[in-house]
Amino acid sequence: MSTIAHHPAGHGDAHEHAHHPSGIMRWITTTNHKDIGTLYLWFSFIMFLAGGTLALTIRTELFHPGLQIVEPEFFNSLTTLHGLIMIFGAIMPAAVGFANWQVPLMIGAPDMAFARMNNWSFWLLPFAASLLIGSFFVPGGAAAGGWTLYAPLSVQAGMGMDLTIFAVHIMGASSIMGSINIITTILNLRAPGMTLMKMPLFVWTWLITAYLLIAVMPVLAGAVTMLLTDRHFGTSFFNAAGGGDPVMFQHIFWFFGHPEVYIMILPSFGIVSTIIPAFARKPLFGYASMVYATSSIAILSFIVWAHHMFTVGMPAAGQLFFMYATMLIAVPTGVKVFNWLATMWRGSMTFETPMLFAIGFIFLFTMGGFTGLVLAITPVDIQLQDTYYVVAHFHYVLVAGSLFAFFGGIYYWLPKWCGRMYNETLGKWHFWLSMIFFNVTFFPMHFLGLAGMPRRVPDYATQFTDFNEIATIGAFGFGLSQILFLYIVLTAIRGGAPAPARPWEGADTLEWTLPSPVPYHTFETPPQIA
Amino acid sequence: MERNTDAAQTKAKGRKRHLPLRRGLFATSAMLTPAVALAEREYNLQTPVTPIATQIFDLHLLITGICAIIFVAVFSVMFYSIFAHRKSKGHPAAQFHENTTVEVIWTVIPFLILLLMAFPATRTILAMKDASVPDMTVKVTGFQWKWQYDYLDHGFSYVSNLKTPSAQIHNLDTKDEHYLLDVDQPMVVPTGKKVRVLITAGDVIHSWWVPAFGVKQDAIPGFVRDSWFKAETPGIYRGQCAELCGKEHGFMPIVVEVKTPEAYAQWVDEQKKKSAASAEDTAKEWDLKDLVAQGEKVYLANCAACHQPTGKGVPPAFPALDGSKVALGPVASHLDTVLNGVVRNGQPTAMVPWKNTLSTTDIAAVVTYERNAWGNHTGDAVQPSVVAAAKK
């Protein structure tokens, strides 16, 4: 982990201030945004491997019909924890890791606004992760009611559910602190001359994401607290016999859950909007409309939550409202895709690994967007709700969406962060393997869902066998490809070719004005933005 | 590939009707995934047998078709650009980066396309929601992990359990044609009648889903929701619980048999007779042996999923009955547990009340069985009269 250490070469005075403890204490006590960004990214990668292991166990069980390697109750724990670990352990912390590294560098700030709180935001996460993973070993096993924790099933569950609730509380606290820090940094620490409408789009998307987080994480905390009191203190929020309503849990949960979807994708939009212009050697097309589109997506995300609940039985007016509102989201999302295309149009493109991942992102994310539009149509959703079609849909937007953008971002900024280049050939292999195996895994799931295979089942009727076999083979290919990614990053950090200050010809944001590797302290004197 | 023979003729009919649209979709999906072989697999929603399911089927094809066209158009542009505007071909980078007109165009056109999609969708939603003036009503109750059907118009009810034997699930036996999609007693409805289903649950949320009918409605404990369907073609239609409801969620299928009105009337008569014949004589004194024999059947159908056929349970969630304090303790508290379930902290647990689901005799039998099976040898024969008294 200490590989992205301070290198004495480089930036005049800056490194003389880099006094910090060495060894493990450096990482425990650090208040440096670069160190903390590194911690977030490694943490999220470890969680990504943990969640991936669960996913591969799921896919192994589903290779053939019948029960082979796990019992149904444990299978439900696997799907539940796979979701929780990937969302709260892998995707969200990775996005915060990017923010920590890049927001100060891109706005010319010396560090994050609240450096000590930044340390605490990160160090809460390993505790939450231990609770989650540790819950596999308590009596009754880990939570098994799905990552959505629907009552009353989650009220019935064993103490693994309590550990999950505490873990969600802790991760929520971490996210809220992280968001406050990011908002304060962006609003107060921009270099002179950097007006809001001059900020790189990545900073914009994170500013909006951070507001979304502050708005909805407390809602999730409320929902799981009500669950906790229903479980142990005799309340009946979600129990009809006591005057409560199980569906209320879903309303509260998805009021958090839908903005959460955009929390996971907006930073990726930002990364892609940074990479595409750099490799097209052409400014981002429609910067202002990108900002407005991102904001509209964020605002609309608050009024579409019940499209996750079309089958609970709401009045026709409710179904119509949530269908129309959901369909509207396609408009700003389309604007973003068109702007990316217009950025590429008549550029002078090269296709290094970050660009490949960014193009892969646009291609597959758009497919996920289209299946999202299909699912927005209430009558169709009623057929497809809780089937593998939905599983395919959200993996297209979360894996090929968020994750691919993060891969692109890592390849893009790694030379700046550690001062060394990754192996371009291997990077391209990583992209093509991920791209192919991702589709082998998830594309057949559309057909499974259409034909009627429900999600979250450990066993299935025999007519679903062949597509499940294909999906399992793809999943192992995809999983193993990520070991290649680890190898590429480690070899780059340890012995990659030295990176120039600006390895990408078209990159023009502030961080590329700094030497590579970037000094431990940067922008102690704010740069002047023209 | 295995398929539902009963509905095969309707499938053929559906195929013909939807062929042109289907072909378009096939062309697109084949282009996107050349890896998918051309073997006969299901690539689309199941063949609809109700007017609503037909509307949904067409709506799905329409929306997917429009999306596919836009997708191909947009990505043709992108791949052309990737092909033509590359540095290796010496293409110079233009520097344009703003154009309000095109931004407006690509905001307005998608909006108009969405309007086009919203019209048919709205029509279908309104039709789906119109459950008024039904010809008959059936109440459907989801339990962990089975469905109960109450024929409110005729006054009988029964529970529908998974029929697939555990040996097939554990790969000890060949899986039969309707593996996991078969039940001991299907729901039965007549053709051409508007059937309103009232859907609720006894423990956690389930979801009653029959794809061929276009009906999926969550079953919510403590609330009654409704939905409806009008099946046109006789046949057997299969679905599954669609909301995660615990350990056996994957093992509670829904099977609906659609009969002609005459065959349906005959079936109703049989059910009424059966129901009258089994009207219970709770005063009857049973032998221990008969109670245990009956109790074993009841146990395997209702209790074994959690407490296991061996009586060993899956502790701590599902306690063992073999050697348990409850099964070896006083009859009264054992009966109370079975009749009223276990409530902890004011919340119901996985041990639900059975007094309304099982008959008095069945409860007597299963309690007797539990007290005399495995290592339990109390010798108690719990008579139905005792259970009837405890119920009061």
JSON list of C-alpha atoms in Angstrom, two decimals, chain B residues 180-375:
[
{"chain": "B", "resi": 180, "resn": "LEU", "atom": "CA", "xyz": [-40.08, -26.81, -9.58]},
{"chain": "B", "resi": 181, "resn": "LEU", "atom": "CA", "xyz": [-43.17, -25.66, -11.48]},
{"chain": "B", "resi": 182, "resn": "ASP", "atom": "CA", "xyz": [-45.61, -28.33, -10.33]},
{"chain": "B", "resi": 183, "resn": "VAL", "atom": "CA", "xyz": [-48.04, -28.33, -7.40]},
{"chain": "B", "resi": 184, "resn": "ASP", "atom": "CA", "xyz": [-50.23, -30.92, -5.71]},
{"chain": "B", "resi": 185, "resn": "GLN", "atom": "CA", "xyz": [-53.44, -28.92, -6.26]},
{"chain": "B", "resi": 186, "resn": "PRO", "atom": "CA", "xyz": [-53.49, -26.16, -8.86]},
{"chain": "B", "resi": 187, "resn": "MET", "atom": "CA", "xyz": [-55.81, -23.19, -8.83]},
{"chain": "B", "resi": 188, "resn": "VAL", "atom": "CA", "xyz": [-58.66, -23.87, -11.29]},
{"chain": "B", "resi": 189, "resn": "VAL", "atom": "CA", "xyz": [-60.58, -21.24, -13.25]},
{"chain": "B", "resi": 190, "resn": "PRO", "atom": "CA", "xyz": [-62.95, -21.26, -16.21]},
{"chain": "B", "resi": 191, "resn": "THR", "atom": "CA", "xyz": [-62.19, -19.79, -19.64]},
{"chain": "B", "resi": 192, "resn": "GLY", "atom": "CA", "xyz": [-63.73, -16.51, -20.71]},
{"chain": "B", "resi": 193, "resn": "LYS", "atom": "CA", "xyz": [-64.63, -15.34, -17.21]},
{"chain": "B", "resi": 194, "resn": "LYS", "atom": "CA", "xyz": [-63.26, -12.27, -15.54]},
{"chain": "B", "resi": 195, "resn": "VAL", "atom": "CA", "xyz": [-61.58, -13.70, -12.45]},
{"chain": "B", "resi": 196, "resn": "ARG", "atom": "CA", "xyz": [-60.77, -11.24, -9.71]},
{"chain": "B", "resi": 197, "resn": "VAL", "atom": "CA", "xyz": [-58.03, -12.38, -7.36]},
{"chain": "B", "resi": 198, "resn": "LEU", "atom": "CA", "xyz": [-57.80, -10.90, -3.88]},
{"chain": "B", "resi": 199, "resn": "ILE", "atom": "CA", "xyz": [-54.21, -11.29, -2.83]},
{"chain": "B", "resi": 200, "resn": "THR", "atom": "CA", "xyz": [-52.78, -11.21, 0.68]},
{"chain": "B", "resi": 201, "resn": "ALA", "atom": "CA", "xyz": [-50.20, -13.01, 2.81]},
{"chain": "B", "resi": 202, "resn": "GLY", "atom": "CA", "xyz": [-50.03, -14.61, 6.21]},
{"chain": "B", "resi": 203, "resn": "ASP", "atom": "CA", "xyz": [-46.42, -13.93, 7.17]},
{"chain": "B", "resi": 204, "resn": "VAL", "atom": "CA", "xyz": [-44.05, -12.00, 4.91]},
{"chain": "B", "resi": 205, "resn": "ILE", "atom": "CA", "xyz": [-44.47, -10.41, 1.48]},
{"chain": "B", "resi": 206, "resn": "HIS", "atom": "CA", "xyz": [-44.87, -12.82, -1.42]},
{"chain": "B", "resi": 207, "resn": "SER", "atom": "CA", "xyz": [-45.83, -12.09, -4.99]},
{"chain": "B", "resi": 208, "resn": "TRP", "atom": "CA", "xyz": [-48.38, -13.98, -7.06]},
{"chain": "B", "resi": 209, "resn": "TRP", "atom": "CA", "xyz": [-47.19, -14.15, -10.62]},
{"chain": "B", "resi": 210, "resn": "VAL", "atom": "CA", "xyz": [-48.54, -15.95, -13.66]},
{"chain": "B", "resi": 211, "resn": "PRO", "atom": "CA", "xyz": [-46.57, -14.66, -16.68]},
{"chain": "B", "resi": 212, "resn": "ALA", "atom": "CA", "xyz": [-49.06, -15.92, -19.29]},
{"chain": "B", "resi": 213, "resn": "PHE", "atom": "CA", "xyz": [-51.83, -13.89, -17.60]},
{"chain": "B", "resi": 214, "resn": "GLY", "atom": "CA", "xyz": [-49.78, -10.71, -17.21]},
{"chain": "B", "resi": 215, "resn": "VAL", "atom": "CA", "xyz": [-50.56, -10.70, -13.50]},
{"chain": "B", "resi": 216, "resn": "LYS", "atom": "CA", "xyz": [-47.98, -10.04, -10.84]},
{"chain": "B", "resi": 217, "resn": "GLN", "atom": "CA", "xyz": [-49.26, -8.71, -7.56]},
{"chain": "B", "resi": 218, "resn": "ASP", "atom": "CA", "xyz": [-47.38, -8.61, -4.27]},
{"chain": "B", "resi": 219, "resn": "ALA", "atom": "CA", "xyz": [-49.12, -10.41, -1.42]},
{"chain": "B", "resi": 220, "resn": "ILE", "atom": "CA", "xyz": [-48.79, -8.15, 1.60]},
{"chain": "B", "resi": 221, "resn": "PRO", "atom": "CA", "xyz": [-49.49, -9.41, 5.12]},
{"chain": "B", "resi": 222, "resn": "GLY", "atom": "CA", "xyz": [-52.30, -7.45, 6.71]},
{"chain": "B", "resi": 223, "resn": "PHE", "atom": "CA", "xyz": [-53.51, -5.89, 3.47]},
{"chain": "B", "resi": 224, "resn": "VAL", "atom": "CA", "xyz": [-55.61, -7.18, 0.60]},
{"chain": "B", "resi": 225, "resn": "ARG", "atom": "CA", "xyz": [-54.72, -6.18, -2.96]},
{"chain": "B", "resi": 226, "resn": "ASP", "atom": "CA", "xyz": [-56.55, -7.19, -6.09]},
{"chain": "B", "resi": 227, "resn": "SER", "atom": "CA", "xyz": [-55.84, -7.99, -9.66]},
{"chain": "B", "resi": 228, "resn": "TRP", "atom": "CA", "xyz": [-57.76, -9.73, -12.41]},
{"chain": "B", "resi": 229, "resn": "PHE", "atom": "CA", "xyz": [-57.44, -11.84, -15.51]},
{"chain": "B", "resi": 230, "resn": "LYS", "atom": "CA", "xyz": [-59.63, -13.37, -18.17]},
{"chain": "B", "resi": 231, "resn": "ALA", "atom": "CA", "xyz": [-58.00, -16.46, -19.65]},
{"chain": "B", "resi": 232, "resn": "GLU", "atom": "CA", "xyz": [-59.14, -17.32, -23.15]},
{"chain": "B", "resi": 233, "resn": "THR", "atom": "CA", "xyz": [-57.53, -20.70, -23.72]},
{"chain": "B", "resi": 234, "resn": "PRO", "atom": "CA", "xyz": [-57.79, -23.87, -21.65]},
{"chain": "B", "resi": 235, "resn": "GLY", "atom": "CA", "xyz": [-54.43, -25.10, -20.46]},
{"chain": "B", "resi": 236, "resn": "ILE", "atom": "CA", "xyz": [-52.08, -25.25, -17.50]},
{"chain": "B", "resi": 237, "resn": "TYR", "atom": "CA", "xyz": [-50.12, -22.08, -16.80]},
{"chain": "B", "resi": 238, "resn": "ARG", "atom": "CA", "xyz": [-47.18, -21.88, -14.47]},
{"chain": "B", "resi": 239, "resn": "GLY", "atom": "CA", "xyz": [-45.54, -19.13, -12.48]},
{"chain": "B", "resi": 240, "resn": "GLN", "atom": "CA", "xyz": [-43.51, -18.64, -9.33]},
{"chain": "B", "resi": 241, "resn": "CYS", "atom": "CA", "xyz": [-43.45, -16.49, -6.24]},
{"chain": "B", "resi": 242, "resn": "ALA", "atom": "CA", "xyz": [-41.73, -13.30, -7.36]},
{"chain": "B", "resi": 243, "resn": "GLU", "atom": "CA", "xyz": [-40.83, -11.64, -4.05]},
{"chain": "B", "resi": 244, "resn": "LEU", "atom": "CA", "xyz": [-38.03, -12.97, -1.88]},
{"chain": "B", "resi": 245, "resn": "CYS", "atom": "CA", "xyz": [-39.85, -14.55, 1.07]},
{"chain": "B", "resi": 246, "resn": "GLY", "atom": "CA", "xyz": [-37.19, -16.54, 2.86]},
{"chain": "B", "resi": 247, "resn": "LYS", "atom": "CA", "xyz": [-35.41, -19.82, 2.52]},
{"chain": "B", "resi": 248, "resn": "GLU", "atom": "CA", "xyz": [-37.86, -21.68, 0.24]},
{"chain": "B", "resi": 249, "resn": "HIS", "atom": "CA", "xyz": [-38.71, -18.69, -1.94]},
{"chain": "B", "resi": 250, "resn": "GLY", "atom": "CA", "xyz": [-37.60, -20.57, -5.04]},
{"chain": "B", "resi": 251, "resn": "PHE", "atom": "CA", "xyz": [-39.85, -23.47, -4.18]},
{"chain": "B", "resi": 252, "resn": "MET", "atom": "CA", "xyz": [-43.39, -22.08, -4.08]},
{"chain": "B", "resi": 253, "resn": "PRO", "atom": "CA", "xyz": [-44.72, -22.22, -7.64]},
{"chain": "B", "resi": 254, "resn": "ILE", "atom": "CA", "xyz": [-48.11, -21.11, -8.83]},
{"chain": "B", "resi": 255, "resn": "VAL", "atom": "CA", "xyz": [-50.04, -23.34, -11.18]},
{"chain": "B", "resi": 256, "resn": "VAL", "atom": "CA", "xyz": [-53.36, -22.33, -12.68]},
{"chain": "B", "resi": 257, "resn": "GLU", "atom": "CA", "xyz": [-55.45, -24.75, -14.67]},
{"chain": "B", "resi": 258, "resn": "VAL", "atom": "CA", "xyz": [-57.89, -23.07, -17.05]},
{"chain": "B", "resi": 259, "resn": "LYS", "atom": "CA", "xyz": [-60.83, -25.32, -17.88]},
{"chain": "B", "resi": 260, "resn": "THR", "atom": "CA", "xyz": [-63.85, -24.88, -20.11]},
{"chain": "B", "resi": 261, "resn": "PRO", "atom": "CA", "xyz": [-66.86, -23.57, -18.15]},
{"chain": "B", "resi": 262, "resn": "GLU", "atom": "CA", "xyz": [-68.46, -27.05, -18.18]},
{"chain": "B", "resi": 263, "resn": "ALA", "atom": "CA", "xyz": [-65.35, -28.81, -16.90]},
{"chain": "B", "resi": 264, "resn": "TYR", "atom": "CA", "xyz": [-64.94, -26.04, -14.35]},
{"chain": "B", "resi": 265, "resn": "ALA", "atom": "CA", "xyz": [-68.52, -26.48, -13.07]},
{"chain": "B", "resi": 266, "resn": "GLN", "atom": "CA", "xyz": [-67.87, -30.19, -12.70]},
{"chain": "B", "resi": 267, "resn": "TRP", "atom": "CA", "xyz": [-64.64, -29.50, -10.80]},
{"chain": "B", "resi": 268, "resn": "VAL", "atom": "CA", "xyz": [-66.48, -27.11, -8.45]},
{"chain": "B", "resi": 269, "resn": "ASP", "atom": "CA", "xyz": [-69.05, -29.81, -7.71]},
{"chain": "B", "resi": 270, "resn": "GLU", "atom": "CA", "xyz": [-66.33, -32.31, -6.88]},
{"chain": "B", "resi": 271, "resn": "GLN", "atom": "CA", "xyz": [-64.63, -29.83, -4.60]},
{"chain": "B", "resi": 272, "resn": "LYS", "atom": "CA", "xyz": [-67.86, -29.08, -2.80]},
{"chain": "B", "resi": 273, "resn": "LYS", "atom": "CA", "xyz": [-68.53, -32.77, -2.25]},
{"chain": "B", "resi": 274, "resn": "LYS", "atom": "CA", "xyz": [-64.98, -33.34, -1.03]},
{"chain": "B", "resi": 275, "resn": "SER", "atom": "CA", "xyz": [-65.27, -30.39, 1.28]},
{"chain": "B", "resi": 276, "resn": "ALA", "atom": "CA", "xyz": [-68.58, -31.70, 2.69]},
{"chain": "B", "resi": 277, "resn": "ALA", "atom": "CA", "xyz": [-67.17, -35.22, 3.11]},
{"chain": "B", "resi": 278, "resn": "SER", "atom": "CA", "xyz": [-64.20, -33.98, 5.03]},
{"chain": "B", "resi": 279, "resn": "ALA", "atom": "CA", "xyz": [-66.38, -31.82, 7.28]},
{"chain": "B", "resi": 280, "resn": "GLU", "atom": "CA", "xyz": [-64.80, -32.88, 10.41]},
{"chain": "B", "resi": 281, "resn": "ASP", "atom": "CA", "xyz": [-66.04, -35.14, 13.10]},
{"chain": "B", "resi": 282, "resn": "THR", "atom": "CA", "xyz": [-63.81, -33.83, 15.85]},
{"chain": "B", "resi": 283, "resn": "ALA", "atom": "CA", "xyz": [-65.51, -36.10, 18.36]},
{"chain": "B", "resi": 284, "resn": "LYS", "atom": "CA", "xyz": [-64.07, -39.20, 16.70]},
{"chain": "B", "resi": 285, "resn": "GLU", "atom": "CA", "xyz": [-61.47, -41.06, 18.80]},
{"chain": "B", "resi": 286, "resn": "TRP", "atom": "CA", "xyz": [-58.37, -42.02, 16.78]},
{"chain": "B", "resi": 287, "resn": "ASP", "atom": "CA", "xyz": [-55.78, -44.76, 17.31]},
{"chain": "B", "resi": 288, "resn": "LEU", "atom": "CA", "xyz": [-52.25, -43.57, 18.00]},
{"chain": "B", "resi": 289, "resn": "LYS", "atom": "CA", "xyz": [-51.08, -45.42, 14.87]},
{"chain": "B", "resi": 290, "resn": "ASP", "atom": "CA", "xyz": [-53.58, -43.70, 12.58]},
{"chain": "B", "resi": 291, "resn": "LEU", "atom": "CA", "xyz": [-52.84, -40.29, 14.03]},
{"chain": "B", "resi": 292, "resn": "VAL", "atom": "CA", "xyz": [-49.10, -40.79, 13.52]},
{"chain": "B", "resi": 293, "resn": "ALA", "atom": "CA", "xyz": [-49.64, -41.96, 9.94]},
{"chain": "B", "resi": 294, "resn": "GLN", "atom": "CA", "xyz": [-51.83, -38.96, 9.13]},
{"chain": "B", "resi": 295, "resn": "GLY", "atom": "CA", "xyz": [-49.51, -36.66, 11.08]},
{"chain": "B", "resi": 296, "resn": "GLU", "atom": "CA", "xyz": [-46.48, -37.72, 9.07]},
{"chain": "B", "resi": 297, "resn": "LYS", "atom": "CA", "xyz": [-48.20, -36.60, 5.83]},
{"chain": "B", "resi": 298, "resn": "VAL", "atom": "CA", "xyz": [-49.18, -33.27, 7.36]},
{"chain": "B", "resi": 299, "resn": "TYR", "atom": "CA", "xyz": [-45.68, -32.82, 8.75]},
{"chain": "B", "resi": 300, "resn": "LEU", "atom": "CA", "xyz": [-43.93, -33.48, 5.46]},
{"chain": "B", "resi": 301, "resn": "ALA", "atom": "CA", "xyz": [-46.24, -31.13, 3.58]},
{"chain": "B", "resi": 302, "resn": "ASN", "atom": "CA", "xyz": [-46.18, -28.25, 6.05]},
{"chain": "B", "resi": 303, "resn": "CYS", "atom": "CA", "xyz": [-43.42, -28.49, 8.63]},
{"chain": "B", "resi": 304, "resn": "ALA", "atom": "CA", "xyz": [-40.50, -30.32, 7.06]},
{"chain": "B", "resi": 305, "resn": "ALA", "atom": "CA", "xyz": [-39.29, -27.35, 5.00]},
{"chain": "B", "resi": 306, "resn": "CYS", "atom": "CA", "xyz": [-38.05, -25.70, 8.19]},
{"chain": "B", "resi": 307, "resn": "HIS", "atom": "CA", "xyz": [-37.87, -28.39, 10.83]},
{"chain": "B", "resi": 308, "resn": "GLN", "atom": "CA", "xyz": [-36.56, -30.89, 8.27]},
{"chain": "B", "resi": 309, "resn": "PRO", "atom": "CA", "xyz": [-37.90, -34.41, 7.64]},
{"chain": "B", "resi": 310, "resn": "THR", "atom": "CA", "xyz": [-35.40, -35.63, 10.25]},
{"chain": "B", "resi": 311, "resn": "GLY", "atom": "CA", "xyz": [-36.85, -33.34, 12.91]},
{"chain": "B", "resi": 312, "resn": "LYS", "atom": "CA", "xyz": [-33.36, -31.88, 13.38]},
{"chain": "B", "resi": 313, "resn": "GLY", "atom": "CA", "xyz": [-34.35, -28.39, 12.16]},
{"chain": "B", "resi": 314, "resn": "VAL", "atom": "CA", "xyz": [-31.80, -25.79, 11.04]},
{"chain": "B", "resi": 315, "resn": "PRO", "atom": "CA", "xyz": [-30.85, -24.13, 14.34]},
{"chain": "B", "resi": 316, "resn": "PRO", "atom": "CA", "xyz": [-31.02, -21.45, 15.46]},
{"chain": "B", "resi": 317, "resn": "ALA", "atom": "CA", "xyz": [-33.58, -20.10, 12.98]},
{"chain": "B", "resi": 318, "resn": "PHE", "atom": "CA", "xyz": [-35.57, -23.32, 12.79]},
{"chain": "B", "resi": 319, "resn": "PRO", "atom": "CA", "xyz": [-35.22, -25.32, 16.03]},
{"chain": "B", "resi": 320, "resn": "ALA", "atom": "CA", "xyz": [-35.05, -29.14, 16.19]},
{"chain": "B", "resi": 321, "resn": "LEU", "atom": "CA", "xyz": [-38.19, -30.99, 17.26]},
{"chain": "B", "resi": 322, "resn": "ASP", "atom": "CA", "xyz": [-36.37, -34.24, 17.87]},
{"chain": "B", "resi": 323, "resn": "GLY", "atom": "CA", "xyz": [-35.76, -34.20, 21.61]},
{"chain": "B", "resi": 324, "resn": "SER", "atom": "CA", "xyz": [-37.08, -30.63, 21.97]},
{"chain": "B", "resi": 325, "resn": "LYS", "atom": "CA", "xyz": [-38.59, -29.31, 25.20]},
{"chain": "B", "resi": 326, "resn": "VAL", "atom": "CA", "xyz": [-41.76, -28.38, 23.36]},
{"chain": "B", "resi": 327, "resn": "ALA", "atom": "CA", "xyz": [-42.37, -31.76, 21.78]},
{"chain": "B", "resi": 328, "resn": "LEU", "atom": "CA", "xyz": [-41.54, -33.67, 24.97]},
{"chain": "B", "resi": 329, "resn": "GLY", "atom": "CA", "xyz": [-43.16, -31.18, 27.38]},
{"chain": "B", "resi": 330, "resn": "PRO", "atom": "CA", "xyz": [-46.84, -30.69, 28.27]},
{"chain": "B", "resi": 331, "resn": "VAL", "atom": "CA", "xyz": [-49.33, -31.26, 25.44]},
{"chain": "B", "resi": 332, "resn": "ALA", "atom": "CA", "xyz": [-51.04, -27.94, 26.17]},
{"chain": "B", "resi": 333, "resn": "SER", "atom": "CA", "xyz": [-47.99, -25.79, 25.45]},
{"chain": "B", "resi": 334, "resn": "HIS", "atom": "CA", "xyz": [-47.05, -27.86, 22.41]},
{"chain": "B", "resi": 335, "resn": "LEU", "atom": "CA", "xyz": [-50.55, -27.32, 21.04]},
{"chain": "B", "resi": 336, "resn": "ASP", "atom": "CA", "xyz": [-50.38, -23.63, 21.83]},
{"chain": "B", "resi": 337, "resn": "THR", "atom": "CA", "xyz": [-47.16, -23.28, 19.83]},
{"chain": "B", "resi": 338, "resn": "VAL", "atom": "CA", "xyz": [-48.67, -24.99, 16.81]},
{"chain": "B", "resi": 339, "resn": "LEU", "atom": "CA", "xyz": [-52.06, -23.26, 17.00]},
{"chain": "B", "resi": 340, "resn": "ASN", "atom": "CA", "xyz": [-50.89, -19.73, 17.72]},
{"chain": "B", "resi": 341, "resn": "GLY", "atom": "CA", "xyz": [-47.32, -19.66, 16.46]},
{"chain": "B", "resi": 342, "resn": "VAL", "atom": "CA", "xyz": [-44.39, -18.02, 18.20]},
{"chain": "B", "resi": 343, "resn": "VAL", "atom": "CA", "xyz": [-44.34, -14.29, 18.79]},
{"chain": "B", "resi": 344, "resn": "ARG", "atom": "CA", "xyz": [-41.14, -12.63, 19.92]},
{"chain": "B", "resi": 345, "resn": "ASN", "atom": "CA", "xyz": [-40.91, -8.97, 20.95]},
{"chain": "B", "resi": 346, "resn": "GLY", "atom": "CA", "xyz": [-44.44, -8.47, 19.70]},
{"chain": "B", "resi": 347, "resn": "GLN", "atom": "CA", "xyz": [-43.38, -9.57, 16.21]},
{"chain": "B", "resi": 348, "resn": "PRO", "atom": "CA", "xyz": [-44.48, -12.77, 14.49]},
{"chain": "B", "resi": 349, "resn": "THR", "atom": "CA", "xyz": [-41.64, -15.17, 13.74]},
{"chain": "B", "resi": 350, "resn": "ALA", "atom": "CA", "xyz": [-41.15, -17.84, 11.09]},
{"chain": "B", "resi": 351, "resn": "MET", "atom": "CA", "xyz": [-43.27, -20.12, 13.33]},
{"chain": "B", "resi": 352, "resn": "VAL", "atom": "CA", "xyz": [-46.65, -18.84, 12.16]},
{"chain": "B", "resi": 353, "resn": "PRO", "atom": "CA", "xyz": [-50.05, -19.74, 13.65]},
{"chain": "B", "resi": 354, "resn": "TRP", "atom": "CA", "xyz": [-51.50, -22.84, 12.05]},
{"chain": "B", "resi": 355, "resn": "LYS", "atom": "CA", "xyz": [-55.00, -22.77, 13.51]},
{"chain": "B", "resi": 356, "resn": "ASN", "atom": "CA", "xyz": [-56.55, -21.30, 10.38]},
{"chain": "B", "resi": 357, "resn": "THR", "atom": "CA", "xyz": [-54.43, -23.16, 7.86]},
{"chain": "B", "resi": 358, "resn": "LEU", "atom": "CA", "xyz": [-54.66, -26.74, 9.10]},
{"chain": "B", "resi": 359, "resn": "SER", "atom": "CA", "xyz": [-57.81, -28.58, 10.09]},
{"chain": "B", "resi": 360, "resn": "THR", "atom": "CA", "xyz": [-58.42, -29.57, 13.69]},
{"chain": "B", "resi": 361, "resn": "THR", "atom": "CA", "xyz": [-57.77, -33.22, 12.89]},
{"chain": "B", "resi": 362, "resn": "ASP", "atom": "CA", "xyz": [-54.56, -32.41, 11.01]},
{"chain": "B", "resi": 363, "resn": "ILE", "atom": "CA", "xyz": [-53.26, -30.41, 13.95]},
{"chain": "B", "resi": 364, "resn": "ALA", "atom": "CA", "xyz": [-54.08, -33.28, 16.31]},
{"chain": "B", "resi": 365, "resn": "ALA", "atom": "CA", "xyz": [-52.33, -35.66, 13.94]},
{"chain": "B", "resi": 366, "resn": "VAL", "atom": "CA", "xyz": [-49.20, -33.58, 13.43]},
{"chain": "B", "resi": 367, "resn": "VAL", "atom": "CA", "xyz": [-48.77, -32.86, 17.14]},
{"chain": "B", "resi": 368, "resn": "THR", "atom": "CA", "xyz": [-49.16, -36.58, 17.85]},
{"chain": "B", "resi": 369, "resn": "TYR", "atom": "CA", "xyz": [-46.63, -37.33, 15.13]},
{"chain": "B", "resi": 370, "resn": "GLU", "atom": "CA", "xyz": [-44.10, -34.87, 16.52]},
{"chain": "B", "resi": 371, "resn": "ARG", "atom": "CA", "xyz": [-44.44, -36.40, 19.99]},
{"chain": "B", "resi": 372, "resn": "ASN", "atom": "CA", "xyz": [-43.88, -39.91, 18.65]},
{"chain": "B", "resi": 373, "resn": "ALA", "atom": "CA", "xyz": [-41.42, -39.57, 15.79]},
{"chain": "B", "resi": 374, "resn": "TRP", "atom": "CA", "xyz": [-37.61, -39.78, 15.63]},
{"chain": "B", "resi": 375, "resn": "GLY", "atom": "CA", "xyz": [-36.28, -40.07, 19.21]}
]
